Amino acid sequence: MAAVLESLLREEVSVAAAVRWIARSAQSSEDDPGEAAALSPLRPLRKEFVPFLLNFLREQSSRVLPQGPPTPAKAPGSSAALPGRPGGPPRGSRGARSQLFPPTQLPSPAAEVPSARRGGRRRGPGPARERGGRGPAGLEEGAGGEGLPWAASRRPRGSGSPGSPSLARSDPPNLSNLEEFPPVGSVPLGPAGTKPSRRINPTPVSEERSLSKPKTCFTSPPINCVPSSQPSVLDTSPWGHGLPPGCRSLQEEREMLRKERSKQLQQSPTPACPTPESGSPLPSRIGNLTAEPADPAGVSSHRRLELVALIYSSCLAENLVPNLFLELFFILQLLTARRMVAVKDSDLEPSPGALDSLESPLFQSVHDCVFFAVQVLEHQFQVLSCLDKGTLKLLAENERLLCFSPALQGRLQAAYESSVAKVSLAMPPSAQAVSFQPETDNRANFSSDRAFHTFKKQRDVFYEVLREWEDHHEQPGWDFEKGLGSRIRAMMGQLSAACSHSHFVRLFQKQLLQMCQSPGGAGGPVLGEAPDVLSMLGADKLGRLRRLQERLVAPQSSGGPCPPPTFPGCQGFFRDFILSASSFQFNQHLMDSLSLKIRELNGLALPQPEPSDEDGESDVDWQGERRQFAVVLLSLRLLAKFLGFVAFLPYRGPEPPPTRELQDSILALRSQVPPALDVLALLQQGLRARRAVLTVPWLVEFLSLADHIVPMLDYYRSVFTLLLHLHRSLVLSKEGEGEMCFLNKLLLLAVLGWLFQIPTVPEDLFFLEEGQLEAFEVDTVASEHGLDGMPVVDQHLLYTCCPYIGELRKLLASWVSGSSARSGGFVRKITPTTTTSLGAQPPRTTQGLQAQLAQAFFHNQPPSLRRTVEFVAERIGSNCVKHIKATLVADLVRQAESLLQEQLVMQGQEGGDPAQLLESLCSQLCPHGAQALTQGREFCQKKSPGAVRALLPEETPAAVLSSAEHIAVGLATEKACAWLSANITALIRREVKAAVSRLLRAQGPEPAARGERRGCSRACEHHAPLPSHLISEIKDVLSLAAGPRDPEEGVSPEHLEQLLGQLGQMLQCRQFLCPPAEQHLAKCSVELASLLVADQIPVLGPPAQHQLDRGQARRLLHMLLSLWKDNFQVPVPLQLLLSPRNVGLLADTRPREWDLLLFLLRELVEKGLMGQTEIEACLGSLREAQWPGDFSEELATLFNLFLAEPHVPEPQLRACELVQPNRGTVLAQS
Amino acid sequence: MILTKAQYDEIAQCLVSVPPTRQSLRKLKQRFPSQSQATLLSIFSQEYQKHIKRTHAKHHTSEAIESYYQRYLNGVGKNGAAPVLLELANEVDYAPSLMARIILERFLQEHEETPPSKSVINSMLRDPSQIPDGVLANQVYQCVVNDCCYGPLVDCIKHAIGHEHEVLLRDLLLEKNLSFLDEDQLRAKGYDKTPDFILQVPVAVEGHIIHWIESKASFGDECSHHAYLHDQFWSYWNSFLTCRMGTIIVPTSWS
């Protein structure tokens, strides 16, 4: 594997070829033969490359990142890749960052010892190193666990590298390896006699943890960072309940103090600092930790880092790594690396020629790390831009990023500014008030009065238990099993009949859904206040309030980038209830019920709104659809999690079976047990119907609770293979028809990535042979309208489903707070302000009570009442937004238009910069948007009661009716105001912008022509011939004139006259006229005139008289002149009359007659259709053309005649006639 | 008035390899006196376009272009006033306007340094007096005015018909008091591809529910309404044909 990386670094193999090589099994024709040759001997190792790369990077960064939460490198051993090395590392240590790195690539032991030591202390300054750093590790161990805690407690490693001292010493601290760092007070796992370390671990963990692997499953912080309120799965060990958290922390603090004191005594003046936990460094802890500045100039080897970054990014892009977000987390760790554990410069000096190889460390300084991280981030911009606004802000404000890539910083800044994805990291609110379900109270559902009575009693017990749990579970020292276990079991004992079980399970499931769903999905009432008060706050203050709440409430870390499955909040109650009840019947009924509900929800036809309707007002409706999807998805995840929990409960054990034989026998046994729910079929269906975005997230929840054997069973193996295939296919950069929406993909990648890091999922599963992958091709031919293609996932849902993505933000935030001393501080202080402006606000408790009252009200009423009220609120809220848009916003747009008109008049045609104009208009008008809230409130107040009244039964009691009306008004107002306060400014801006550009466009070309365009009178009945007909007729005349024609073909003068008459009518009516038709008609009429002047129109009649007589021609020309003057509204191309081609027509006639042309020209001037000088210019240019000699002369005469006597038509005519032989007729006609 | 498929086929039958000229149309009119000229022209145009689509490529090989150009040069060398280009087009069974375009393009290639842009060619076809060569200008003009199936004038006529029928349809909808959204309103709402009209309240016509109406200014090709047509063409502009969810109006009359 190293060979592959080396050939990449030496640029023998291009990155693209390498990625193709990794991703595909077949040789591609695109590959350069040389490259193929370089890679082909390594073919069997292909699947080892990605794990190797990941481990390589982790190893290389180990000197930089000892303090942060180590990023897990969950990758199988590369034993196959390096045959010379005996075996892979033991399974137990697979999480360690450096486990797989060959010892040959490490610096010499002499250099390594101080490095390891400093890596541990992190901030140990010079003197400390001078004093003890050089000593061998063994000496440090003698120091009683003070100097090198990890060394002190380290057990000899398994089969991995016990004999390699350099590896042993160079191993970075695996801080979350519980084997190495047992929590305080626990019995060390190491050899007897090792002193307990001063490892501080806030969360109880015991060896009996049955689900997450206790020792090394995650090297990420999950296990010890899980807040005590949400213990890990099945945390029923004595640690979980025995020791009260308060006592524990007190103990820890004492321990810490003691150690600190002794250390200070020992090491002063070295500033002491406790070894941090492996969780995200908390700001308070690292506040005094200054980071080493990173400088682009200090980067050691640009090319090498670029290449590695490129191949790494390509692997990310192709989904070749198990968990995208884990890698991002790792990259951000590199970006925020505080300082490098220095190795003496001489040791770092790369030997000549070794620069390209892997001999020298990849990251020689913080500069290198940051450079590498920024390189990768540049490739990952698309994903970054989809993160929440807070993360984007932190990234955009990161000064290292700005320093290393101003371009990327600019893009991030732009993404931050345009992002609307404000995501609160606050945990979903916990237990709601206990709700009573009147539906289940129905006697008709029970076989006998007795059964009904028993059920009611049990329900009471259940709620009693629940209430007690609500009251006590946060108290220290309270234990679920001790407090409630016996009561629960007693209650279960009463549920004898099968039907009572099913009733109870239904209640249980309903309660579960009601309590554990984050209420309202997106944009729900976070604070639980009455909606009007929140909307009174205005968008800005509301946002601040929410942020403030978030900062106060959000847990600092929810367990690293890869937490194990947990049951947070009230889910814990249900889990503990199931465990305490330990009733087989109950579990079976629960599984049945959960499976049914999952199938039902999974198959639910979710509404599919018109995606093309991008209008602002439909945002409101679309949000509703999205929220519904979110509710269904979250319900499914919850149900599936509990189904997985119950279904795999009997098989759960702490460890996979130790021996192969045992495992085989278990497999044989288990493989005949039918699955609790046919998830394979459901997954296949989901993929086919393009609903993976709904199916996969809950399936992942289900599988996350599987036991160790499950992934080895053929059935589930198929499921995993299918999921792997899906994971690989979700290439984020692919866009287009039939592709999944970006955020949908991101959600699936996040949940799948998380699943692949679950301890029970074997790590080699991800790096399967491709052959196995391809055998599982799924035909996703089905419907084009699957959910996958619709933007159903938003950032809020993404972060709700995958709270661990928020770790990225926390990591960045901790960097900011750590470096604030130097950079001036991005962390803004929360300034408390008085609430005087909200004088009307009732005390908080009243509001909470109000909400509870509303809930209670609904519980006592038929469910249809609640549905009605919610429906009315939903619709009225949506209508309100539409109404505001049609009234207030439309008014503002009209104001904008008139303001703009004024401005244009003032500044003249040129106006100013349109963008500037727009800005000034918006700044004038947007403040008026504030009225929207008042108007919206009025609208809801006015409309909601009537709708509620119309929809509820006539017989509804007055009190109930008025309460329902009030609640509907409140909900509608909340909905409308929430949307308006967030969007009104943007909406006004958008509408004004559209109006301004419309107006400016209209101002643009030919304003006059547009202005005077007139239609026919009201009395017109539009009987004029159609324009198409006239064009067609005139075209016929033109084609007759142009020939060739049969001898009998021709037009009658009457027909021509009629045609021109119709043209006049049509031009007056204009009902059916469009500008292109008019333009063509104008041009055709000019051509017709030219033909008349040249006497080229074949006239029907006796063969001798195939010409129009003068009088007719003149009459027709008069008609044309008046059409041009009075009827045409488009410019008529009159200059064509004097084009060489049309004048040339005259050259063919014998004898030539010029009087009509002269007549026409004079009339044109007379009627003001053409200017004298314009005609003169045309005539002038005519003379330049090549003509027969006599024609030129006549043209010159005409020119002179036209020039000689302008403006006096009658005498001119006579003068003209002097030239012509048949002047008598002309005179007679005129 | 209904034009059956059989009638249509009969007319189409007579149009096989007939040049698209005034004379052909006159003969057609004599052969089918019961049909209006506009109907016949519409069918003629439709059929001829199909023919051109099939044979278009062979006229655009470089050998063909070169031989046409040489024949044109020979022809006008002998007599510039004769309808050389028009006859050439008729002889090789190609639309005169399109032949004029081929020759004009070839001519400009020879006389200008840079190859002519499409817009220049189009503009010259619209107004042949811009063509630098007087003889060619006349020849091109003759082709354009004699072609009843192609060329800028025919395009304009078709466009005008489309517009007229939209106006007629709108008037009819207004008259019948049917509430509708027109294309401009639909575009303002963000739809990109829209029919001419969407009815805000669907109506049923002869058992078919109509949601939208699209007016086609020519004979709709068969594939667009095959499912509901069987062997009939509705041949009056206000006959609605349902097609999937909506309706396409197919006028036969060009006037």
PDB file of N, CA, C and O in Angstrom, chain A residues 514-560:
ATOM      1  N   GLN A 514     -45.543  10.147  21.050  1.00  0.00           N
ATOM      2  CA  GLN A 514     -45.918  11.497  21.457  1.00  0.00           C
ATOM      3  C   GLN A 514     -44.823  12.185  22.247  1.00  0.00           C
ATOM      4  O   GLN A 514     -44.576  13.363  22.081  1.00  0.00           O
ATOM      5  N   MET A 515     -44.183  11.413  23.094  1.00  0.00           N
ATOM      6  CA  MET A 515     -43.211  12.055  23.978  1.00  0.00           C
ATOM      7  C   MET A 515     -41.853  12.257  23.327  1.00  0.00           C
ATOM      8  O   MET A 515     -41.149  13.198  23.654  1.00  0.00           O
ATOM      9  N   CYS A 516     -41.485  11.340  22.462  1.00  0.00           N
ATOM     10  CA  CYS A 516     -40.094  11.354  22.018  1.00  0.00           C
ATOM     11  C   CYS A 516     -39.876  12.082  20.708  1.00  0.00           C
ATOM     12  O   CYS A 516     -38.742  12.288  20.305  1.00  0.00           O
ATOM     13  N   GLN A 517     -40.964  12.428  20.042  1.00  0.00           N
ATOM     14  CA  GLN A 517     -40.751  13.164  18.805  1.00  0.00           C
ATOM     15  C   GLN A 517     -40.454  14.603  19.134  1.00  0.00           C
ATOM     16  O   GLN A 517     -41.100  15.193  19.965  1.00  0.00           O
ATOM     17  N   SER A 518     -39.491  15.130  18.436  1.00  0.00           N
ATOM     18  CA  SER A 518     -39.277  16.558  18.630  1.00  0.00           C
ATOM     19  C   SER A 518     -40.496  17.261  18.064  1.00  0.00           C
ATOM     20  O   SER A 518     -40.856  17.037  16.921  1.00  0.00           O
ATOM     21  N   PRO A 519     -41.170  18.047  18.872  1.00  0.00           N
ATOM     22  CA  PRO A 519     -42.474  18.540  18.460  1.00  0.00           C
ATOM     23  C   PRO A 519     -42.366  19.511  17.301  1.00  0.00           C
ATOM     24  O   PRO A 519     -41.460  20.332  17.248  1.00  0.00           O
ATOM     25  N   GLY A 520     -43.301  19.373  16.420  1.00  0.00           N
ATOM     26  CA  GLY A 520     -43.439  20.370  15.356  1.00  0.00           C
ATOM     27  C   GLY A 520     -42.404  20.298  14.272  1.00  0.00           C
ATOM     28  O   GLY A 520     -42.475  21.026  13.305  1.00  0.00           O
ATOM     29  N   GLY A 521     -41.431  19.439  14.399  1.00  0.00           N
ATOM     30  CA  GLY A 521     -40.422  19.377  13.355  1.00  0.00           C
ATOM     31  C   GLY A 521     -39.748  20.715  13.194  1.00  0.00           C
ATOM     32  O   GLY A 521     -39.402  21.357  14.170  1.00  0.00           O
ATOM     33  N   ALA A 522     -39.577  21.137  11.947  1.00  0.00           N
ATOM     34  CA  ALA A 522     -38.853  22.372  11.691  1.00  0.00           C
ATOM     35  C   ALA A 522     -39.630  23.572  12.216  1.00  0.00           C
ATOM     36  O   ALA A 522     -40.834  23.672  12.049  1.00  0.00           O
ATOM     37  N   GLY A 523     -38.923  24.451  12.827  1.00  0.00           N
ATOM     38  CA  GLY A 523     -39.518  25.725  13.231  1.00  0.00           C
ATOM     39  C   GLY A 523     -40.573  25.606  14.307  1.00  0.00           C
ATOM     40  O   GLY A 523     -41.431  26.466  14.426  1.00  0.00           O
ATOM     41  N   GLY A 524     -40.531  24.588  15.049  1.00  0.00           N
ATOM     42  CA  GLY A 524     -41.495  24.421  16.119  1.00  0.00           C
ATOM     43  C   GLY A 524     -41.262  25.429  17.217  1.00  0.00           C
ATOM     44  O   GLY A 524     -40.252  26.122  17.231  1.00  0.00           O
ATOM     45  N   PRO A 525     -42.191  25.533  18.124  1.00  0.00           N
ATOM     46  CA  PRO A 525     -42.012  26.500  19.194  1.00  0.00           C
ATOM     47  C   PRO A 525     -40.903  26.038  20.129  1.00  0.00           C
ATOM     48  O   PRO A 525     -41.120  25.195  20.986  1.00  0.00           O
ATOM     49  N   VAL A 526     -39.746  26.571  19.891  1.00  0.00           N
ATOM     50  CA  VAL A 526     -38.586  26.092  20.628  1.00  0.00           C
ATOM     51  C   VAL A 526     -38.717  26.413  22.105  1.00  0.00           C
ATOM     52  O   VAL A 526     -38.387  25.613  22.964  1.00  0.00           O
ATOM     53  N   LEU A 527     -39.183  27.587  22.355  1.00  0.00           N
ATOM     54  CA  LEU A 527     -39.166  28.032  23.738  1.00  0.00           C
ATOM     55  C   LEU A 527     -40.453  27.707  24.473  1.00  0.00           C
ATOM     56  O   LEU A 527     -40.508  27.802  25.684  1.00  0.00           O
ATOM     57  N   GLY A 528     -41.428  27.323  23.729  1.00  0.00           N
ATOM     58  CA  GLY A 528     -42.665  26.960  24.388  1.00  0.00           C
ATOM     59  C   GLY A 528     -43.480  28.162  24.833  1.00  0.00           C
ATOM     60  O   GLY A 528     -44.465  28.009  25.535  1.00  0.00           O
ATOM     61  N   GLU A 529     -43.105  29.341  24.421  1.00  0.00           N
ATOM     62  CA  GLU A 529     -43.906  30.495  24.803  1.00  0.00           C
ATOM     63  C   GLU A 529     -45.137  30.607  23.916  1.00  0.00           C
ATOM     64  O   GLU A 529     -45.232  29.957  22.885  1.00  0.00           O
ATOM     65  N   ALA A 530     -46.015  31.473  24.331  1.00  0.00           N
ATOM     66  CA  ALA A 530     -47.169  31.733  23.483  1.00  0.00           C
ATOM     67  C   ALA A 530     -46.674  32.381  22.198  1.00  0.00           C
ATOM     68  O   ALA A 530     -45.785  33.217  22.225  1.00  0.00           O
ATOM     69  N   PRO A 531     -47.218  31.987  21.089  1.00  0.00           N
ATOM     70  CA  PRO A 531     -46.716  32.441  19.800  1.00  0.00           C
ATOM     71  C   PRO A 531     -46.760  33.957  19.609  1.00  0.00           C
ATOM     72  O   PRO A 531     -45.828  34.524  19.054  1.00  0.00           O
ATOM     73  N   ASP A 532     -47.811  34.594  20.091  1.00  0.00           N
ATOM     74  CA  ASP A 532     -47.914  36.035  19.805  1.00  0.00           C
ATOM     75  C   ASP A 532     -46.759  36.794  20.446  1.00  0.00           C
ATOM     76  O   ASP A 532     -46.249  37.748  19.883  1.00  0.00           O
ATOM     77  N   VAL A 533     -46.380  36.360  21.629  1.00  0.00           N
ATOM     78  CA  VAL A 533     -45.306  37.074  22.300  1.00  0.00           C
ATOM     79  C   VAL A 533     -44.031  36.947  21.498  1.00  0.00           C
ATOM     80  O   VAL A 533     -43.303  37.916  21.303  1.00  0.00           O
ATOM     81  N   LEU A 534     -43.821  35.773  20.971  1.00  0.00           N
ATOM     82  CA  LEU A 534     -42.611  35.577  20.183  1.00  0.00           C
ATOM     83  C   LEU A 534     -42.636  36.422  18.929  1.00  0.00           C
ATOM     84  O   LEU A 534     -41.639  37.023  18.553  1.00  0.00           O
ATOM     85  N   SER A 535     -43.794  36.487  18.316  1.00  0.00           N
ATOM     86  CA  SER A 535     -43.831  37.263  17.090  1.00  0.00           C
ATOM     87  C   SER A 535     -43.740  38.757  17.387  1.00  0.00           C
ATOM     88  O   SER A 535     -43.265  39.522  16.571  1.00  0.00           O
ATOM     89  N   MET A 536     -44.191  39.133  18.585  1.00  0.00           N
ATOM     90  CA  MET A 536     -44.049  40.536  18.964  1.00  0.00           C
ATOM     91  C   MET A 536     -42.591  40.923  19.091  1.00  0.00           C
ATOM     92  O   MET A 536     -42.206  42.063  18.906  1.00  0.00           O
ATOM     93  N   LEU A 537     -41.788  39.943  19.406  1.00  0.00           N
ATOM     94  CA  LEU A 537     -40.376  40.220  19.564  1.00  0.00           C
ATOM     95  C   LEU A 537     -39.743  40.680  18.257  1.00  0.00           C
ATOM     96  O   LEU A 537     -38.753  41.375  18.262  1.00  0.00           O
ATOM     97  N   GLY A 538     -40.328  40.253  17.166  1.00  0.00           N
ATOM     98  CA  GLY A 538     -39.731  40.579  15.882  1.00  0.00           C
ATOM     99  C   GLY A 538     -38.663  39.559  15.573  1.00  0.00           C
ATOM    100  O   GLY A 538     -38.125  38.893  16.456  1.00  0.00           O
ATOM    101  N   ALA A 539     -38.365  39.428  14.285  1.00  0.00           N
ATOM    102  CA  ALA A 539     -37.487  38.347  13.844  1.00  0.00           C
ATOM    103  C   ALA A 539     -36.117  38.432  14.504  1.00  0.00           C
ATOM    104  O   ALA A 539     -35.549  37.436  14.930  1.00  0.00           O
ATOM    105  N   ASP A 540     -35.626  39.640  14.579  1.00  0.00           N
ATOM    106  CA  ASP A 540     -34.260  39.794  15.036  1.00  0.00           C
ATOM    107  C   ASP A 540     -34.117  39.347  16.489  1.00  0.00           C
ATOM    108  O   ASP A 540     -33.271  38.531  16.841  1.00  0.00           O
ATOM    109  N   LYS A 541     -35.001  39.891  17.306  1.00  0.00           N
ATOM    110  CA  LYS A 541     -34.901  39.573  18.728  1.00  0.00           C
ATOM    111  C   LYS A 541     -35.224  38.114  18.972  1.00  0.00           C
ATOM    112  O   LYS A 541     -34.628  37.482  19.837  1.00  0.00           O
ATOM    113  N   LEU A 542     -36.152  37.620  18.186  1.00  0.00           N
ATOM    114  CA  LEU A 542     -36.524  36.218  18.341  1.00  0.00           C
ATOM    115  C   LEU A 542     -35.312  35.336  18.074  1.00  0.00           C
ATOM    116  O   LEU A 542     -35.013  34.414  18.829  1.00  0.00           O
ATOM    117  N   GLY A 543     -34.612  35.691  17.001  1.00  0.00           N
ATOM    118  CA  GLY A 543     -33.416  34.933  16.661  1.00  0.00           C
ATOM    119  C   GLY A 543     -32.405  34.972  17.799  1.00  0.00           C
ATOM    120  O   GLY A 543     -31.834  33.959  18.186  1.00  0.00           O
ATOM    121  N   ARG A 544     -32.226  36.158  18.347  1.00  0.00           N
ATOM    122  CA  ARG A 544     -31.261  36.287  19.441  1.00  0.00           C
ATOM    123  C   ARG A 544     -31.667  35.447  20.630  1.00  0.00           C
ATOM    124  O   ARG A 544     -30.849  34.799  21.266  1.00  0.00           O
ATOM    125  N   LEU A 545     -32.968  35.503  20.891  1.00  0.00           N
ATOM    126  CA  LEU A 545     -33.476  34.756  22.033  1.00  0.00           C
ATOM    127  C   LEU A 545     -33.206  33.275  21.839  1.00  0.00           C
ATOM    128  O   LEU A 545     -32.752  32.579  22.747  1.00  0.00           O
ATOM    129  N   ARG A 546     -33.453  32.829  20.620  1.00  0.00           N
ATOM    130  CA  ARG A 546     -33.233  31.411  20.344  1.00  0.00           C
ATOM    131  C   ARG A 546     -31.766  31.048  20.482  1.00  0.00           C
ATOM    132  O   ARG A 546     -31.410  30.010  21.020  1.00  0.00           O
ATOM    133  N   ARG A 547     -30.920  31.939  19.953  1.00  0.00           N
ATOM    134  CA  ARG A 547     -29.496  31.638  20.041  1.00  0.00           C
ATOM    135  C   ARG A 547     -29.047  31.575  21.491  1.00  0.00           C
ATOM    136  O   ARG A 547     -28.262  30.723  21.879  1.00  0.00           O
ATOM    137  N   LEU A 548     -29.570  32.508  22.241  1.00  0.00           N
ATOM    138  CA  LEU A 548     -29.200  32.563  23.645  1.00  0.00           C
ATOM    139  C   LEU A 548     -29.625  31.274  24.333  1.00  0.00           C
ATOM    140  O   LEU A 548     -28.854  30.635  25.048  1.00  0.00           O
ATOM    141  N   GLN A 549     -30.847  30.885  24.035  1.00  0.00           N
ATOM    142  CA  GLN A 549     -31.356  29.663  24.655  1.00  0.00           C
ATOM    143  C   GLN A 549     -30.476  28.481  24.269  1.00  0.00           C
ATOM    144  O   GLN A 549     -30.124  27.652  25.092  1.00  0.00           O
ATOM    145  N   GLU A 550     -30.105  28.496  22.996  1.00  0.00           N
ATOM    146  CA  GLU A 550     -29.306  27.400  22.503  1.00  0.00           C
ATOM    147  C   GLU A 550     -27.982  27.318  23.243  1.00  0.00           C
ATOM    148  O   GLU A 550     -27.526  26.250  23.631  1.00  0.00           O
ATOM    149  N   ARG A 551     -27.383  28.493  23.457  1.00  0.00           N
ATOM    150  CA  ARG A 551     -26.084  28.479  24.110  1.00  0.00           C
ATOM    151  C   ARG A 551     -26.209  28.038  25.560  1.00  0.00           C
ATOM    152  O   ARG A 551     -25.284  27.488  26.134  1.00  0.00           O
ATOM    153  N   LEU A 552     -27.353  28.324  26.122  1.00  0.00           N
ATOM    154  CA  LEU A 552     -27.529  27.938  27.517  1.00  0.00           C
ATOM    155  C   LEU A 552     -27.892  26.466  27.636  1.00  0.00           C
ATOM    156  O   LEU A 552     -27.552  25.821  28.618  1.00  0.00           O
ATOM    157  N   VAL A 553     -28.582  25.971  26.655  1.00  0.00           N
ATOM    158  CA  VAL A 553     -29.150  24.639  26.789  1.00  0.00           C
ATOM    159  C   VAL A 553     -28.324  23.572  26.094  1.00  0.00           C
ATOM    160  O   VAL A 553     -28.223  22.451  26.559  1.00  0.00           O
ATOM    161  N   ALA A 554     -27.719  23.943  24.946  1.00  0.00           N
ATOM    162  CA  ALA A 554     -27.063  22.923  24.136  1.00  0.00           C
ATOM    163  C   ALA A 554     -25.935  22.271  24.912  1.00  0.00           C
ATOM    164  O   ALA A 554     -25.134  22.950  25.535  1.00  0.00           O
ATOM    165  N   PRO A 555     -25.880  20.992  24.862  1.00  0.00           N
ATOM    166  CA  PRO A 555     -24.786  20.323  25.535  1.00  0.00           C
ATOM    167  C   PRO A 555     -23.483  20.604  24.796  1.00  0.00           C
ATOM    168  O   PRO A 555     -23.481  20.799  23.579  1.00  0.00           O
ATOM    169  N   GLN A 556     -22.418  20.640  25.513  1.00  0.00           N
ATOM    170  CA  GLN A 556     -21.161  20.978  24.869  1.00  0.00           C
ATOM    171  C   GLN A 556     -20.769  19.928  23.850  1.00  0.00           C
ATOM    172  O   GLN A 556     -20.255  20.231  22.806  1.00  0.00           O
ATOM    173  N   SER A 557     -21.013  18.717  24.171  1.00  0.00           N
ATOM    174  CA  SER A 557     -20.679  17.693  23.202  1.00  0.00           C
ATOM    175  C   SER A 557     -21.698  16.591  23.318  1.00  0.00           C
ATOM    176  O   SER A 557     -22.042  16.176  24.402  1.00  0.00           O
ATOM    177  N   SER A 558     -22.174  16.144  22.200  1.00  0.00           N
ATOM    178  CA  SER A 558     -23.145  15.075  22.270  1.00  0.00           C
ATOM    179  C   SER A 558     -22.456  13.742  22.055  1.00  0.00           C
ATOM    180  O   SER A 558     -23.094  12.747  21.782  1.00  0.00           O
ATOM    181  N   GLY A 559     -21.167  13.731  22.128  1.00  0.00           N
ATOM    182  CA  GLY A 559     -20.498  12.441  22.076  1.00  0.00           C
ATOM    183  C   GLY A 559     -19.593  12.266  20.885  1.00  0.00           C
ATOM    184  O   GLY A 559     -19.451  11.158  20.397  1.00  0.00           O
ATOM    185  N   GLY A 560     -18.977  13.320  20.424  1.00  0.00           N
ATOM    186  CA  GLY A 560     -18.012  13.178  19.351  1.00  0.00           C
ATOM    187  C   GLY A 560     -18.681  12.926  18.027  1.00  0.00           C
ATOM    188  O   GLY A 560     -19.897  12.843  17.941  1.00  0.00           O
TER     189      GLY A 560
END
